[in-house]
């Protein structure tokens, strides 16, 4: 049949189940994995399997059998692709962790929790990381991207399910300027004010050179930022 229902694959169903059911399904997949390794005589029973079972018990890993009966780990994330009418894209450029800043460049997103549907995860993203924009965002469409990567440690593939929600920022939205302590000169750089009606940034009270310095400081890392994350 050519009839399909979004987000109803076996992996999505397992991710939406109770954690106790997820552990049963995952441990059954580990059993199959150990059997396959035992038949190949590559790894003694319980070596990598015990590590996977520990991750399953702690909720860090979920395993399923794919249509070919091969065990796979699954991980699901939800991200927001937000653009204004000039085509400017909202991205996260840093994250504040343990009194240090980790530079990054990625779309704002989060990992799905146990028993959480894709749409519910997106709403949680709107209520947390993107709460200042929530009332000004219009969802246009969503897409699912799937990739696989082999884990050398566990000798099993991880299947990454990435749900992307394409959104448009409403006209007239004005993001307030925010400040953060500069770890390099003891000053407080002023971060840009972003307008949905313009394709430029507004740096109040800054010269061109000061603006470039502020951007450089922001990219290298901000020491104190209220939301623990930095977006441009």
Coordinates of C-alpha atoms in Angstrom, one line a residue:
X1 CA 0.0 0.0 0.0
X2 CA 1.1 3.6 -0.6
X3 CA -0.8 4.8 2.5
X4 CA 1.5 5.9 5.3
X5 CA 0.9 7.6 8.7
X6 CA 3.7 9.8 10.0
X7 CA 5.6 8.9 13.2
X8 CA 4.1 5.4 13.4
X9 CA 7.2 3.4 12.6
X10 CA 8.2 0.7 15.1
X11 CA 10.9 2.9 16.5
X12 CA 8.5 5.7 17.1
X13 CA 6.0 3.4 18.8
X14 CA 8.7 2.1 21.1
X15 CA 9.9 5.6 22.0
X16 CA 6.3 6.4 23.0
X17 CA 5.9 3.4 25.3
X18 CA 6.4 3.2 29.0
X19 CA 10.0 2.9 30.2
X20 CA 9.3 -0.6 31.7
X21 CA 8.1 -1.9 28.2
X22 CA 11.1 -0.2 26.6
X23 CA 13.5 -2.1 28.9
X24 CA 11.8 -5.4 28.0
X25 CA 12.1 -4.8 24.2
X26 CA 15.7 -3.5 24.6
X27 CA 16.9 -6.4 26.7
X28 CA 15.3 -8.8 24.1
X29 CA 17.4 -7.0 21.4
X30 CA 20.5 -7.4 23.5
X31 CA 19.9 -11.1 23.8
X32 CA 19.8 -11.3 20.0
X33 CA 22.9 -9.2 19.8
X34 CA 24.8 -11.6 22.2
X35 CA 23.6 -14.6 20.2
X36 CA 24.9 -13.1 17.0
X37 CA 28.3 -12.4 18.6
X38 CA 28.4 -15.8 20.1
X39 CA 27.8 -17.4 16.7
X40 CA 30.6 -15.3 15.2
X41 CA 32.9 -16.1 18.3
X42 CA 34.1 -12.5 18.3
X43 CA 33.0 -11.5 21.8
X44 CA 32.4 -13.5 25.0
X45 CA 28.8 -13.5 26.2
X46 CA 28.1 -10.5 28.5
X47 CA 31.1 -8.3 27.7
X48 CA 29.5 -5.5 25.6
X49 CA 26.0 -6.8 26.4
X50 CA 26.4 -6.0 30.1
X51 CA 27.4 -2.4 29.3
X52 CA 24.3 -2.1 27.1
X53 CA 22.1 -3.5 29.8
X54 CA 23.4 -0.9 32.2
X55 CA 22.6 1.9 29.8
X56 CA 19.1 0.3 29.2
X57 CA 18.5 0.2 33.0
X58 CA 19.5 3.8 33.4
X59 CA 17.3 4.9 30.5
X60 CA 20.3 6.0 28.4
X61 CA 19.8 3.5 25.6
X62 CA 16.9 1.9 23.8
X63 CA 17.4 -1.0 21.4
X64 CA 15.0 -2.6 18.9
X65 CA 15.1 -5.3 16.2
X66 CA 14.9 -3.8 12.7
X67 CA 12.9 -5.5 10.0
X68 CA 15.9 -7.8 9.2
X69 CA 16.1 -8.9 12.9
X70 CA 19.3 -7.0 13.5
X71 CA 19.5 -5.0 16.9
X72 CA 19.8 -1.3 16.6
X73 CA 20.0 1.5 19.1
X74 CA 17.6 4.4 18.5
X75 CA 17.8 8.0 19.4
X76 CA 15.2 10.7 18.6
X77 CA 15.7 14.5 18.6
X78 CA 13.4 17.3 17.6
X79 CA 14.7 20.6 16.2
X80 CA 13.3 23.9 15.1
X81 CA 14.3 25.5 11.8
X82 CA 13.2 29.1 12.3
X83 CA 13.6 31.8 9.6
X84 CA 12.4 35.4 9.3
X85 CA 11.0 36.9 6.1
X86 CA 14.5 37.9 5.0
X87 CA 15.7 34.3 5.2
X88 CA 17.8 34.7 8.4
X89 CA 18.1 31.5 10.3
X90 CA 18.0 31.1 14.1
X91 CA 20.9 29.0 15.4
X92 CA 22.5 28.2 18.7
X93 CA 26.1 29.3 18.9
X94 CA 27.0 28.3 22.4
X95 CA 26.0 26.5 25.6
X96 CA 27.0 27.4 29.2
X97 CA 28.0 24.3 31.2
X98 CA 29.9 23.9 34.5
X99 CA 31.2 27.6 34.5
X100 CA 32.5 27.3 31.0
X101 CA 31.0 27.9 27.5
X102 CA 31.0 25.2 24.9
X103 CA 30.9 26.7 21.3
X104 CA 28.5 25.1 18.9
X105 CA 26.5 25.9 15.8
X106 CA 23.3 24.0 15.5
X107 CA 19.5 24.4 15.3
X108 CA 17.8 24.7 18.7
X109 CA 16.4 21.3 19.7
X110 CA 16.1 18.6 22.4
X111 CA 16.0 14.9 22.9
X112 CA 12.6 13.1 23.1
X113 CA 11.8 11.9 26.6
X114 CA 10.2 8.5 27.6
X115 CA 6.6 8.2 26.4
X116 CA 6.8 11.5 24.6
X117 CA 5.3 12.0 21.1
X118 CA 7.2 14.0 18.4
X119 CA 4.6 16.9 18.5
X120 CA 4.7 16.9 22.3
X121 CA 8.5 17.2 22.2
X122 CA 8.2 20.1 19.8
X123 CA 5.8 21.9 22.2
X124 CA 8.2 21.3 25.1
X125 CA 10.9 23.0 22.9
X126 CA 8.6 26.0 22.4
X127 CA 7.9 26.2 26.1
X128 CA 11.5 26.0 27.2
X129 CA 14.4 27.0 24.9
X130 CA 12.2 29.0 22.5
X131 CA 9.6 30.4 24.9
X132 CA 10.4 34.1 24.1
X133 CA 9.5 33.3 20.4
X134 CA 6.7 30.9 21.0
X135 CA 3.9 33.4 20.3
X136 CA 5.6 34.7 17.2
X137 CA 6.4 31.4 15.4
X138 CA 4.2 29.8 12.7
X139 CA 4.9 26.1 11.9
X140 CA 4.9 25.5 8.2
X141 CA 5.8 21.8 7.9
X142 CA 7.9 19.0 9.4
X143 CA 10.3 16.5 8.0
X144 CA 12.0 13.3 9.3
X145 CA 15.7 12.7 8.6
X146 CA 17.2 9.3 9.5
X147 CA 20.9 8.4 9.7
X148 CA 22.8 5.4 11.0
X149 CA 26.2 5.3 12.7
X150 CA 28.0 2.2 13.9
X151 CA 29.2 2.1 17.5
X152 CA 32.7 0.4 17.8
X153 CA 32.3 0.0 21.5
X154 CA 29.0 -2.0 21.3
X155 CA 29.3 -3.3 17.7
X156 CA 25.8 -2.1 17.0
X157 CA 24.4 0.6 14.7
X158 CA 22.6 3.6 16.2
X159 CA 19.7 4.9 14.3
X160 CA 19.2 8.7 14.7
X161 CA 15.6 10.0 14.1
X162 CA 15.7 13.7 13.5
X163 CA 12.4 15.5 13.3
X164 CA 12.7 19.0 11.8
X165 CA 9.9 21.6 12.2
X166 CA 10.2 24.4 9.7
X167 CA 8.9 27.6 11.1
X168 CA 8.5 31.2 10.2
X169 CA 9.1 34.2 12.5
X170 CA 6.2 36.6 12.5
X171 CA 6.7 40.1 11.0
X172 CA 7.3 42.8 13.5
X173 CA 9.0 40.6 16.1
X174 CA 11.8 42.5 17.9
X175 CA 14.3 40.4 20.0
X176 CA 15.7 42.4 23.0
X177 CA 19.4 42.9 23.3
X178 CA 21.1 40.8 26.0
X179 CA 24.4 41.1 27.7
X180 CA 26.9 38.7 29.3
X181 CA 30.1 39.1 31.2
X182 CA 33.2 39.0 28.9
X183 CA 35.8 36.5 30.2
X184 CA 38.6 38.2 28.3
X185 CA 38.6 41.9 29.2
X186 CA 36.2 42.1 32.1
X187 CA 33.7 44.1 30.0
X188 CA 30.2 43.4 29.1
X189 CA 29.6 43.1 25.3
X190 CA 26.3 44.0 24.0
X191 CA 24.8 41.3 21.8
X192 CA 22.9 42.2 18.6
X193 CA 19.2 43.0 18.5
X194 CA 17.6 41.0 15.8
X195 CA 14.6 42.2 13.7
X196 CA 12.3 40.0 11.7
X197 CA 11.9 42.9 9.3
X198 CA 15.5 43.3 8.5
X199 CA 18.5 41.3 7.3
X200 CA 20.9 43.1 9.5
X201 CA 21.8 43.2 13.2
X202 CA 21.5 46.3 15.4
X203 CA 24.3 46.9 17.9
X204 CA 23.3 49.8 20.1
X205 CA 26.0 52.2 21.1
X206 CA 28.8 50.3 19.4
X207 CA 31.3 51.2 16.7
X208 CA 32.0 48.8 13.8
X209 CA 35.2 47.6 15.6
X210 CA 33.5 47.2 18.9
X211 CA 30.8 45.2 17.2
X212 CA 33.3 42.8 15.7
X213 CA 35.0 42.4 19.0
X214 CA 31.7 41.6 20.7
X215 CA 30.9 39.0 18.1
X216 CA 34.3 37.4 18.6
X217 CA 33.8 37.3 22.3
X218 CA 30.4 35.8 21.9
X219 CA 31.7 33.1 19.6
X220 CA 34.6 32.2 21.9
X221 CA 32.3 31.8 24.8
X222 CA 30.1 33.8 27.3
X223 CA 30.7 33.2 30.9
X224 CA 27.3 34.2 32.2
X225 CA 24.1 34.0 30.2
X226 CA 20.7 33.7 31.9
X227 CA 19.2 30.9 29.8
X228 CA 22.5 28.9 29.6
X229 CA 22.3 29.0 25.8
X230 CA 23.2 31.6 23.2
X231 CA 21.2 32.1 20.0
X232 CA 21.8 34.3 16.9

